[in-house]
Amino acid sequence: MYLDYNATAPTRPEARDAVMEAMLAVGNASSPHLPGHAAAARVDKARRQVAELLGCSPGEIVFTSGATEANNLALRAGCSTGGGVITSAVEHPAVLETARELTADTPNALMLLPVDADGLVDLADLHKALASSKVSIVSLMAANNETGVLTDLAPIVEAAHAAGALVHTDATQMVGRLPIDLVDLDVDLLSLSAHKFGGPQGVGALFIRRGVDFPFQPLIFGGGQERGWRAGTLNVPGISGAGAAAAAAAHALPTEQVRITELRDKLEAALTRQISSCHINGARDQRLPGVSNVIFSGAPADAVLSAMPEIAASDGSACASGAPTPSHVLLAMGRSREDADSAVRFSLGYATTARDIDVAIASTVRAVAQVRQALGSED
């Protein structure tokens, strides 16, 4: 039973078909002949499909290899104006590590905002950080990859812009799962990755709001594709799949959002009812529909997952798998190292069924009891 959508979603049939169709064709999207024009048309279509999902103009979309590259581009561009960087203690490593690298030679240039026990940033802390020094960019994720906690971006954008700072959001986990309208949400830069909403792996995008003017240095130099932001031959099959997945996600979003929320709530209600010392992490009313991060006290997550191999869930971020330390997200939320080590993340998506949840409930109840009994930590 696959319940690890935050790591990667199963490829949507529409995306598979688009990838195969593009792979069976020939043509470099930068070539001037007819096959090249056909490849460019596929890219243009995908750009429109991604833009429609986000509520922006196709010309504001730059395709990348994924959200990690998009985050790097966004932060490097933002820092090129001079000034500090504000982000939070619970960001994805693609933001945290990039921000640390960019500010390494400038004392106090990086400001990490704390979060409360629910994983939420306090707006007062942001105002204080903005007032403390010149800030070039504020980067706060739209939805946390480990807990699903949502960030209320509107007041953050207002505060940052009033202080003369750009705003970037890593929306990797939100895109395709909750509505986004970039006409109303006035962020300057937004990152996404196609495989989180059913597209192929290895392709993503960076939204760059038209009219935002800053110097930038691309990560990859060459032929100047993607308006100079990213050189290199365009990955036409991957981009086509990303576009098709975006269109499918946009079409199904209203019904998927409700259905997946109901399945998550069913999972959490059963686990908290049937398993003692079981706690849900993150703001209950401010989370993604399909994410449930659960602490099973006295039962290390790796042991629980090993005891239920039929369930594909996670003991943290897939991008930090094998890390020897507990989740930096849960530690920042005030959880103990022991509790952070005992947290399992279930993440649901478009193909999750009620039967998947029934099996996951039964398997988890059995696995936690088995691990606690083995460790002598039963209540």
mmCIF file of C-alpha atoms in Angstrom:
data_model
loop_
_atom_site.group_PDB
_atom_site.id
_atom_site.type_symbol
_atom_site.label_atom_id
_atom_site.label_comp_id
_atom_site.label_asym_id
_atom_site.label_seq_id
_atom_site.Cartn_x
_atom_site.Cartn_y
_atom_site.Cartn_z
ATOM 1 C CA MET A 1 0.000 0.000 0.000
ATOM 2 C CA TYR A 2 1.735 3.153 -1.218
ATOM 3 C CA LEU A 3 1.408 5.991 1.293
ATOM 4 C CA ASP A 4 4.528 8.043 0.535
ATOM 5 C CA TYR A 5 3.259 10.709 -1.867
ATOM 6 C CA ASN A 6 5.372 13.407 -0.239
ATOM 7 C CA ALA A 7 8.440 11.508 -1.420
ATOM 8 C CA THR A 8 7.050 10.959 -4.905
ATOM 9 C CA ALA A 9 3.603 10.354 -6.333
ATOM 10 C CA PRO A 10 2.787 7.516 -8.721
ATOM 11 C CA THR A 11 2.977 8.778 -12.287
ATOM 12 C CA ARG A 12 -0.452 9.750 -13.567
ATOM 13 C CA PRO A 13 -1.606 7.873 -16.705
ATOM 14 C CA GLU A 14 -1.930 11.179 -18.548
ATOM 15 C CA ALA A 15 1.696 11.988 -17.771
ATOM 16 C CA ARG A 16 2.918 8.553 -18.882
ATOM 17 C CA ASP A 17 1.090 8.915 -22.177
ATOM 18 C CA ALA A 18 2.531 12.386 -22.782
ATOM 19 C CA VAL A 19 6.065 11.215 -21.991
ATOM 20 C CA MET A 20 5.822 8.225 -24.325
ATOM 21 C CA GLU A 21 4.333 10.296 -27.135
ATOM 22 C CA ALA A 22 7.181 12.806 -26.860
ATOM 23 C CA MET A 23 9.804 10.048 -26.667
ATOM 24 C CA LEU A 24 8.508 8.479 -29.854
ATOM 25 C CA ALA A 25 8.924 11.792 -31.664
ATOM 26 C CA VAL A 26 12.222 13.376 -32.635
ATOM 27 C CA GLY A 27 13.354 16.982 -32.518
ATOM 28 C CA ASN A 28 15.267 19.478 -30.428
ATOM 29 C CA ALA A 29 12.949 22.225 -29.210
ATOM 30 C CA SER A 30 15.580 24.809 -30.215
ATOM 31 C CA SER A 31 15.920 23.562 -33.812
ATOM 32 C CA PRO A 32 14.359 25.604 -36.649
ATOM 33 C CA HIS A 33 13.003 22.683 -38.721
ATOM 34 C CA LEU A 34 9.569 21.044 -38.498
ATOM 35 C CA PRO A 35 10.503 18.338 -35.940
ATOM 36 C CA GLY A 36 12.075 21.083 -33.828
ATOM 37 C CA HIS A 37 8.919 23.178 -34.090
ATOM 38 C CA ALA A 38 6.857 20.137 -33.030
ATOM 39 C CA ALA A 39 9.064 19.631 -29.966
ATOM 40 C CA ALA A 40 8.826 23.330 -29.114
ATOM 41 C CA ALA A 41 5.038 23.094 -29.410
ATOM 42 C CA ARG A 42 5.010 20.305 -26.818
ATOM 43 C CA VAL A 43 7.037 22.489 -24.463
ATOM 44 C CA ASP A 44 4.734 25.463 -25.066
ATOM 45 C CA LYS A 45 1.687 23.313 -24.308
ATOM 46 C CA ALA A 46 3.228 22.057 -21.076
ATOM 47 C CA ARG A 47 4.182 25.583 -20.068
ATOM 48 C CA ARG A 48 0.558 26.644 -20.518
ATOM 49 C CA GLN A 49 -0.686 23.659 -18.518
ATOM 50 C CA VAL A 50 1.630 24.380 -15.578
ATOM 51 C CA ALA A 51 0.733 28.079 -15.716
ATOM 52 C CA GLU A 52 -2.981 27.248 -15.647
ATOM 53 C CA LEU A 53 -2.477 25.127 -12.526
ATOM 54 C CA LEU A 54 -0.745 28.066 -10.838
ATOM 55 C CA GLY A 55 -2.906 30.892 -12.174
ATOM 56 C CA CYS A 56 -0.028 32.707 -13.865
ATOM 57 C CA SER A 57 1.233 33.508 -17.357
ATOM 58 C CA PRO A 58 3.144 30.828 -19.342
ATOM 59 C CA GLY A 59 5.932 33.343 -19.834
ATOM 60 C CA GLU A 60 6.527 33.340 -16.066
ATOM 61 C CA ILE A 61 7.459 29.634 -16.005
ATOM 62 C CA VAL A 62 11.068 28.414 -16.327
ATOM 63 C CA PHE A 63 11.514 24.651 -16.524
ATOM 64 C CA THR A 64 14.238 23.072 -14.371
ATOM 65 C CA SER A 65 15.366 19.606 -13.303
ATOM 66 C CA GLY A 66 13.228 19.846 -10.169
ATOM 67 C CA ALA A 67 12.433 21.957 -7.131
ATOM 68 C CA THR A 68 15.968 21.700 -5.726
ATOM 69 C CA GLU A 69 17.370 23.460 -8.783
ATOM 70 C CA ALA A 70 14.470 25.930 -8.755
ATOM 71 C CA ASN A 71 15.131 26.748 -5.090
ATOM 72 C CA ASN A 72 18.813 27.291 -5.812
ATOM 73 C CA LEU A 73 18.011 29.584 -8.733
ATOM 74 C CA ALA A 74 15.480 31.576 -6.734
ATOM 75 C CA LEU A 75 17.704 32.158 -3.720
ATOM 76 C CA ARG A 76 20.773 32.994 -5.776
ATOM 77 C CA ALA A 77 18.775 35.470 -7.822
ATOM 78 C CA GLY A 78 17.262 37.022 -4.717
ATOM 79 C CA CYS A 79 20.613 37.336 -2.974
ATOM 80 C CA SER A 80 22.106 39.067 -6.012
ATOM 81 C CA THR A 81 20.410 42.303 -4.915
ATOM 82 C CA GLY A 82 22.459 42.380 -1.711
ATOM 83 C CA GLY A 83 21.151 41.969 1.810
ATOM 84 C CA GLY A 84 20.261 39.138 4.116
ATOM 85 C CA VAL A 85 18.085 36.062 3.809
ATOM 86 C CA ILE A 86 15.145 35.161 6.031
ATOM 87 C CA THR A 87 13.879 31.602 6.070
ATOM 88 C CA SER A 88 12.594 29.200 8.725
ATOM 89 C CA ALA A 89 14.066 26.407 10.791
ATOM 90 C CA VAL A 90 11.771 23.829 9.161
ATOM 91 C CA GLU A 91 12.557 24.440 5.486
ATOM 92 C CA HIS A 92 13.605 21.723 3.072
ATOM 93 C CA PRO A 93 17.396 21.199 2.854
ATOM 94 C CA ALA A 94 17.315 22.560 -0.703
ATOM 95 C CA VAL A 95 16.470 25.955 0.802
ATOM 96 C CA LEU A 96 18.360 25.734 4.097
ATOM 97 C CA GLU A 97 21.641 24.522 2.643
ATOM 98 C CA THR A 98 21.525 26.974 -0.255
ATOM 99 C CA ALA A 99 20.802 29.862 2.106
ATOM 100 C CA ARG A 100 23.679 28.813 4.367
ATOM 101 C CA GLU A 101 26.059 28.617 1.423
ATOM 102 C CA LEU A 102 25.032 32.007 0.035
ATOM 103 C CA THR A 103 25.451 33.756 3.383
ATOM 104 C CA ALA A 104 28.479 31.855 4.683
ATOM 105 C CA ASP A 105 30.869 34.778 4.187
ATOM 106 C CA THR A 106 28.565 37.438 5.645
ATOM 107 C CA PRO A 107 28.024 37.419 9.415
ATOM 108 C CA ASN A 108 24.384 37.517 10.546
ATOM 109 C CA ALA A 109 23.118 37.541 6.949
ATOM 110 C CA LEU A 110 21.006 34.417 7.493
ATOM 111 C CA MET A 111 18.036 34.671 9.848
ATOM 112 C CA LEU A 112 16.175 31.464 10.712
ATOM 113 C CA LEU A 113 12.672 32.008 12.060
ATOM 114 C CA PRO A 114 11.567 29.584 14.780
ATOM 115 C CA VAL A 115 8.243 27.749 14.692
ATOM 116 C CA ASP A 116 5.814 26.918 17.467
ATOM 117 C CA ALA A 117 4.706 23.457 18.582
ATOM 118 C CA ASP A 118 2.280 23.304 15.649
ATOM 119 C CA GLY A 119 5.019 24.098 13.136
ATOM 120 C CA LEU A 120 3.820 27.642 12.431
ATOM 121 C CA VAL A 121 5.957 30.767 12.019
ATOM 122 C CA ASP A 122 4.999 33.738 14.200
ATOM 123 C CA LEU A 123 4.452 36.833 12.065
ATOM 124 C CA ALA A 124 5.905 38.981 14.865
ATOM 125 C CA ASP A 125 9.231 37.168 14.475
ATOM 126 C CA LEU A 126 9.211 37.956 10.771
ATOM 127 C CA HIS A 127 8.569 41.658 11.387
ATOM 128 C CA LYS A 128 11.397 41.732 13.925
ATOM 129 C CA ALA A 129 13.816 40.078 11.483
ATOM 130 C CA LEU A 130 12.825 42.431 8.659
ATOM 131 C CA ALA A 131 13.430 45.430 10.888
ATOM 132 C CA SER A 132 16.824 44.220 12.116
ATOM 133 C CA SER A 133 18.767 44.654 8.867
ATOM 134 C CA LYS A 134 18.495 44.948 5.091
ATOM 135 C CA VAL A 135 16.880 41.795 3.716
ATOM 136 C CA SER A 136 17.058 40.766 0.081
ATOM 137 C CA ILE A 137 14.737 37.752 0.117
ATOM 138 C CA VAL A 138 12.294 35.944 2.392
ATOM 139 C CA SER A 139 11.892 32.241 1.590
ATOM 140 C CA LEU A 140 9.184 30.286 3.423
ATOM 141 C CA MET A 141 7.692 27.032 2.217
ATOM 142 C CA ALA A 142 4.016 26.865 1.319
ATOM 143 C CA ALA A 143 3.578 23.440 2.913
ATOM 144 C CA ASN A 144 6.008 21.448 5.008
ATOM 145 C CA ASN A 145 7.201 18.204 3.473
ATOM 146 C CA GLU A 146 7.278 16.290 6.768
ATOM 147 C CA THR A 147 4.183 17.519 8.613
ATOM 148 C CA GLY A 148 2.073 19.061 5.842
ATOM 149 C CA VAL A 149 1.712 22.261 7.887
ATOM 150 C CA LEU A 150 0.633 25.187 5.700
ATOM 151 C CA THR A 151 2.109 28.682 5.789
ATOM 152 C CA ASP A 152 -0.238 31.652 5.535
ATOM 153 C CA LEU A 153 1.759 33.419 2.852
ATOM 154 C CA ALA A 154 -0.387 36.523 2.257
ATOM 155 C CA PRO A 155 0.663 38.475 5.399
ATOM 156 C CA ILE A 156 4.265 37.329 4.895
ATOM 157 C CA VAL A 157 4.296 38.719 1.363
ATOM 158 C CA GLU A 158 2.801 41.995 2.563
ATOM 159 C CA ALA A 159 5.380 42.410 5.325
ATOM 160 C CA ALA A 160 8.342 41.450 3.149
ATOM 161 C CA HIS A 161 7.369 43.713 0.255
ATOM 162 C CA ALA A 162 6.817 46.616 2.646
ATOM 163 C CA ALA A 163 10.430 46.124 3.778
ATOM 164 C CA GLY A 164 11.694 45.989 0.183
ATOM 165 C CA ALA A 165 12.422 42.244 0.163
ATOM 166 C CA LEU A 166 11.555 39.660 -2.464
ATOM 167 C CA VAL A 167 9.453 36.638 -1.500
ATOM 168 C CA HIS A 168 10.118 33.074 -2.584
ATOM 169 C CA THR A 169 8.088 30.037 -1.614
ATOM 170 C CA ASP A 170 8.981 26.397 -2.020
ATOM 171 C CA ALA A 171 5.535 25.134 -3.001
ATOM 172 C CA THR A 172 6.696 21.644 -3.932
ATOM 173 C CA GLN A 173 4.222 19.869 -1.648
ATOM 174 C CA MET A 174 1.281 22.203 -2.274
ATOM 175 C CA VAL A 175 1.172 22.378 -6.066
ATOM 176 C CA GLY A 176 -1.489 20.039 -7.417
ATOM 177 C CA ARG A 177 -2.890 19.332 -3.943
ATOM 178 C CA LEU A 178 -4.424 22.659 -2.954
ATOM 179 C CA PRO A 179 -5.525 25.559 -5.174
ATOM 180 C CA ILE A 180 -2.902 28.210 -5.908
ATOM 181 C CA ASP A 181 -3.713 31.470 -7.658
ATOM 182 C CA LEU A 182 -0.639 33.580 -8.294
ATOM 183 C CA VAL A 183 -2.797 36.496 -9.312
ATOM 184 C CA ASP A 184 -3.917 36.816 -5.695
ATOM 185 C CA LEU A 185 -0.809 35.398 -4.014
ATOM 186 C CA ASP A 186 1.804 38.031 -4.776
ATOM 187 C CA VAL A 187 4.987 35.978 -4.284
ATOM 188 C CA ASP A 188 7.875 36.861 -6.587
ATOM 189 C CA LEU A 189 9.274 33.360 -7.005
ATOM 190 C CA LEU A 190 7.773 29.883 -6.546
ATOM 191 C CA SER A 191 9.367 26.447 -6.895
ATOM 192 C CA LEU A 192 7.707 23.156 -7.817
ATOM 193 C CA SER A 193 8.568 19.590 -8.785
ATOM 194 C CA ALA A 194 6.424 17.553 -11.167
ATOM 195 C CA HIS A 195 6.813 14.179 -9.472
ATOM 196 C CA LYS A 196 4.977 15.386 -6.375
ATOM 197 C CA PHE A 197 1.690 15.687 -8.297
ATOM 198 C CA GLY A 198 1.998 12.724 -10.634
ATOM 199 C CA GLY A 199 4.487 13.903 -13.230
ATOM 200 C CA PRO A 200 7.840 12.316 -14.030
ATOM 201 C CA GLN A 201 10.861 12.660 -11.786
ATOM 202 C CA GLY A 202 13.667 14.963 -12.867
ATOM 203 C CA VAL A 203 11.597 17.930 -14.019
ATOM 204 C CA GLY A 204 10.327 20.985 -12.157
ATOM 205 C CA ALA A 205 9.800 24.677 -12.630
ATOM 206 C CA LEU A 206 10.453 28.089 -11.185
ATOM 207 C CA PHE A 207 7.779 30.775 -11.395
ATOM 208 C CA ILE A 208 9.326 34.231 -11.826
ATOM 209 C CA ARG A 209 6.815 37.044 -11.645
ATOM 210 C CA ARG A 210 6.889 39.310 -14.650
ATOM 211 C CA GLY A 211 8.138 42.778 -13.777
ATOM 212 C CA VAL A 212 10.383 41.638 -10.930
ATOM 213 C CA ASP A 213 13.773 43.002 -11.873
ATOM 214 C CA PHE A 214 17.007 41.635 -10.412
ATOM 215 C CA PRO A 215 20.363 40.538 -11.771
ATOM 216 C CA PHE A 216 20.999 36.827 -11.738
ATOM 217 C CA GLN A 217 23.632 34.257 -12.602
ATOM 218 C CA PRO A 218 22.377 30.953 -14.014
ATOM 219 C CA LEU A 219 23.596 27.740 -12.439
ATOM 220 C CA ILE A 220 24.181 26.265 -15.902
ATOM 221 C CA PHE A 221 25.762 28.265 -18.718
ATOM 222 C CA GLY A 222 25.450 27.452 -22.401
ATOM 223 C CA GLY A 223 22.983 28.158 -25.155
ATOM 224 C CA GLY A 224 20.742 30.449 -23.153
ATOM 225 C CA GLN A 225 17.560 28.350 -23.180
ATOM 226 C CA GLU A 226 14.685 29.269 -20.855
ATOM 227 C CA ARG A 227 15.333 32.988 -21.315
ATOM 228 C CA GLY A 228 18.887 32.557 -20.029
ATOM 229 C CA TRP A 229 17.834 31.099 -16.687
ATOM 230 C CA ARG A 230 18.801 27.527 -17.580
ATOM 231 C CA ALA A 231 20.970 26.546 -20.512
ATOM 232 C CA GLY A 232 20.791 23.099 -22.086
ATOM 233 C CA THR A 233 18.622 21.098 -24.440
ATOM 234 C CA LEU A 234 15.093 21.002 -23.079
ATOM 235 C CA ASN A 235 13.859 17.699 -21.652
ATOM 236 C CA VAL A 236 10.829 17.548 -23.948
ATOM 237 C CA PRO A 237 9.438 14.185 -22.699
ATOM 238 C CA GLY A 238 9.807 15.184 -19.045
ATOM 239 C CA ILE A 239 8.336 18.639 -19.607
ATOM 240 C CA SER A 240 5.441 17.140 -21.575
ATOM 241 C CA GLY A 241 4.736 14.756 -18.704
ATOM 242 C CA ALA A 242 4.873 17.601 -16.212
ATOM 243 C CA GLY A 243 2.334 19.553 -18.228
ATOM 244 C CA ALA A 244 -0.012 16.605 -18.582
ATOM 245 C CA ALA A 245 0.186 15.898 -14.846
ATOM 246 C CA ALA A 246 -0.523 19.558 -14.089
ATOM 247 C CA ALA A 247 -3.610 19.492 -16.313
ATOM 248 C CA ALA A 248 -4.863 16.265 -14.727
ATOM 249 C CA ALA A 249 -4.246 17.580 -11.215
ATOM 250 C CA ALA A 250 -6.051 20.840 -11.973
ATOM 251 C CA HIS A 251 -9.066 18.973 -13.336
ATOM 252 C CA ALA A 252 -9.349 16.591 -10.368
ATOM 253 C CA LEU A 253 -8.301 18.985 -7.602
ATOM 254 C CA PRO A 254 -11.751 19.870 -6.168
ATOM 255 C CA THR A 255 -12.848 16.260 -5.682
ATOM 256 C CA GLU A 256 -9.411 14.892 -4.783
ATOM 257 C CA GLN A 257 -8.942 17.466 -2.038
ATOM 258 C CA VAL A 258 -12.152 16.451 -0.258
ATOM 259 C CA ARG A 259 -11.707 12.705 -0.720
ATOM 260 C CA ILE A 260 -8.083 12.631 0.425
ATOM 261 C CA THR A 261 -8.867 14.752 3.491
ATOM 262 C CA GLU A 262 -11.551 12.263 4.484
ATOM 263 C CA LEU A 263 -9.151 9.336 4.081
ATOM 264 C CA ARG A 264 -6.465 11.063 6.152
ATOM 265 C CA ASP A 265 -8.952 11.876 8.900
ATOM 266 C CA LYS A 266 -10.115 8.257 8.919
ATOM 267 C CA LEU A 267 -6.512 7.070 9.280
ATOM 268 C CA GLU A 268 -5.740 9.455 12.130
ATOM 269 C CA ALA A 269 -8.974 8.775 13.991
ATOM 270 C CA ALA A 270 -8.362 5.033 13.911
ATOM 271 C CA LEU A 271 -4.706 5.229 14.906
ATOM 272 C CA THR A 272 -5.286 7.594 17.831
ATOM 273 C CA ARG A 273 -8.222 5.467 19.001
ATOM 274 C CA GLN A 274 -6.524 2.084 18.744
ATOM 275 C CA ILE A 275 -2.928 2.933 19.719
ATOM 276 C CA SER A 276 -2.029 4.442 23.088
ATOM 277 C CA SER A 277 0.538 7.278 23.316
ATOM 278 C CA CYS A 278 -0.086 8.185 19.690
ATOM 279 C CA HIS A 279 0.186 11.863 18.735
ATOM 280 C CA ILE A 280 -0.372 13.792 15.490
ATOM 281 C CA ASN A 281 2.247 16.400 14.609
ATOM 282 C CA GLY A 282 1.322 19.772 13.131
ATOM 283 C CA ALA A 283 -1.556 22.219 13.162
ATOM 284 C CA ARG A 284 -4.734 20.169 12.797
ATOM 285 C CA ASP A 285 -6.649 22.790 10.815
ATOM 286 C CA GLN A 286 -3.723 24.083 8.774
ATOM 287 C CA ARG A 287 -2.290 21.051 7.001
ATOM 288 C CA LEU A 288 -2.235 19.532 3.545
ATOM 289 C CA PRO A 289 -5.145 17.158 2.918
ATOM 290 C CA GLY A 290 -3.108 13.978 2.642
ATOM 291 C CA VAL A 291 -0.298 14.280 5.184
ATOM 292 C CA SER A 292 -0.244 12.655 8.599
ATOM 293 C CA ASN A 293 2.907 12.699 10.732
ATOM 294 C CA VAL A 294 2.353 10.466 13.753
ATOM 295 C CA ILE A 295 4.474 9.803 16.848
ATOM 296 C CA PHE A 296 4.179 6.306 18.317
ATOM 297 C CA SER A 297 5.915 6.794 21.649
ATOM 298 C CA GLY A 298 8.212 3.917 22.594
ATOM 299 C CA ALA A 299 8.277 2.536 19.052
ATOM 300 C CA PRO A 300 11.116 3.777 16.821
ATOM 301 C CA ALA A 301 9.851 4.597 13.360
ATOM 302 C CA ASP A 302 12.417 2.492 11.516
ATOM 303 C CA ALA A 303 11.397 -0.560 13.529
ATOM 304 C CA VAL A 304 7.686 0.105 12.935
ATOM 305 C CA LEU A 305 8.226 0.439 9.187
ATOM 306 C CA SER A 306 10.313 -2.739 9.114
ATOM 307 C CA ALA A 307 7.506 -4.564 10.915
ATOM 308 C CA MET A 308 4.977 -3.609 8.222
ATOM 309 C CA PRO A 309 6.788 -4.002 4.868
ATOM 310 C CA GLU A 310 3.459 -4.077 3.058
ATOM 311 C CA ILE A 311 3.040 -0.345 3.835
ATOM 312 C CA ALA A 312 5.189 2.187 1.972
ATOM 313 C CA ALA A 313 5.410 5.100 4.403
ATOM 314 C CA SER A 314 8.349 7.160 5.673
ATOM 315 C CA ASP A 315 10.241 7.976 8.844
ATOM 316 C CA GLY A 316 11.021 11.493 7.585
ATOM 317 C CA SER A 317 11.961 13.343 4.430
ATOM 318 C CA ALA A 318 13.038 11.139 1.534
ATOM 319 C CA CYS A 319 15.670 13.773 0.778
ATOM 320 C CA ALA A 320 17.300 13.039 4.131
ATOM 321 C CA SER A 321 16.952 9.254 4.155
ATOM 322 C CA GLY A 322 19.778 7.545 5.968
ATOM 323 C CA ALA A 323 20.516 10.667 8.020
ATOM 324 C CA PRO A 324 21.851 9.761 11.491
ATOM 325 C CA THR A 325 19.974 12.557 13.255
ATOM 326 C CA PRO A 326 16.239 12.946 13.958
ATOM 327 C CA SER A 327 14.040 15.218 11.854
ATOM 328 C CA HIS A 328 15.160 18.835 12.108
ATOM 329 C CA VAL A 329 11.514 19.787 11.532
ATOM 330 C CA LEU A 330 10.192 17.930 14.576
ATOM 331 C CA LEU A 331 13.089 19.091 16.752
ATOM 332 C CA ALA A 332 12.337 22.692 15.737
ATOM 333 C CA MET A 333 8.729 22.092 16.815
ATOM 334 C CA GLY A 334 9.953 21.171 20.285
ATOM 335 C CA ARG A 335 9.682 17.402 20.051
ATOM 336 C CA SER A 336 12.215 15.317 21.969
ATOM 337 C CA ARG A 337 14.787 13.317 20.053
ATOM 338 C CA GLU A 338 13.058 10.121 21.180
ATOM 339 C CA ASP A 339 9.675 11.289 19.895
ATOM 340 C CA ALA A 340 11.203 12.567 16.658
ATOM 341 C CA ASP A 341 12.753 9.126 16.153
ATOM 342 C CA SER A 342 9.308 7.579 16.675
ATOM 343 C CA ALA A 343 7.460 9.592 14.022
ATOM 344 C CA VAL A 344 6.044 7.967 10.894
ATOM 345 C CA ARG A 345 4.849 10.065 7.978
ATOM 346 C CA PHE A 346 1.914 8.774 5.960
ATOM 347 C CA SER A 347 1.199 10.788 2.819
ATOM 348 C CA LEU A 348 -1.810 10.116 0.618
ATOM 349 C CA GLY A 349 -2.629 11.168 -2.912
ATOM 350 C CA TYR A 350 -4.782 10.870 -5.986
ATOM 351 C CA ALA A 351 -4.627 7.057 -6.262
ATOM 352 C CA THR A 352 -5.072 6.272 -2.546
ATOM 353 C CA THR A 353 -8.136 4.139 -1.842
ATOM 354 C CA ALA A 354 -10.226 3.401 1.231
ATOM 355 C CA ARG A 355 -8.848 -0.138 1.182
ATOM 356 C CA ASP A 356 -5.300 1.241 1.338
ATOM 357 C CA ILE A 357 -6.256 3.076 4.535
ATOM 358 C CA ASP A 358 -7.961 0.040 6.056
ATOM 359 C CA VAL A 359 -4.876 -2.093 5.461
ATOM 360 C CA ALA A 360 -2.578 0.679 6.736
ATOM 361 C CA ILE A 361 -4.568 0.994 9.960
ATOM 362 C CA ALA A 362 -4.487 -2.738 10.684
ATOM 363 C CA SER A 363 -0.811 -3.047 9.757
ATOM 364 C CA THR A 364 0.258 -0.056 11.832
ATOM 365 C CA VAL A 365 -1.658 -1.160 14.930
ATOM 366 C CA ARG A 366 -0.051 -4.596 14.687
ATOM 367 C CA ALA A 367 3.445 -3.246 13.954
ATOM 368 C CA VAL A 368 3.474 -0.743 16.825
ATOM 369 C CA ALA A 369 2.302 -3.404 19.278
ATOM 370 C CA GLN A 370 4.964 -5.797 17.996
ATOM 371 C CA VAL A 371 7.767 -3.234 18.324
ATOM 372 C CA ARG A 372 6.683 -2.089 21.771
ATOM 373 C CA GLN A 373 6.470 -5.659 22.986
ATOM 374 C CA ALA A 374 9.946 -6.439 21.628
ATOM 375 C CA LEU A 375 11.397 -3.352 23.321
ATOM 376 C CA GLY A 376 9.446 -3.828 26.535
ATOM 377 C CA SER A 377 7.759 -0.439 26.144
ATOM 378 C CA GLU A 378 4.137 -1.599 26.184
ATOM 379 C CA ASP A 379 1.742 0.394 28.362
#
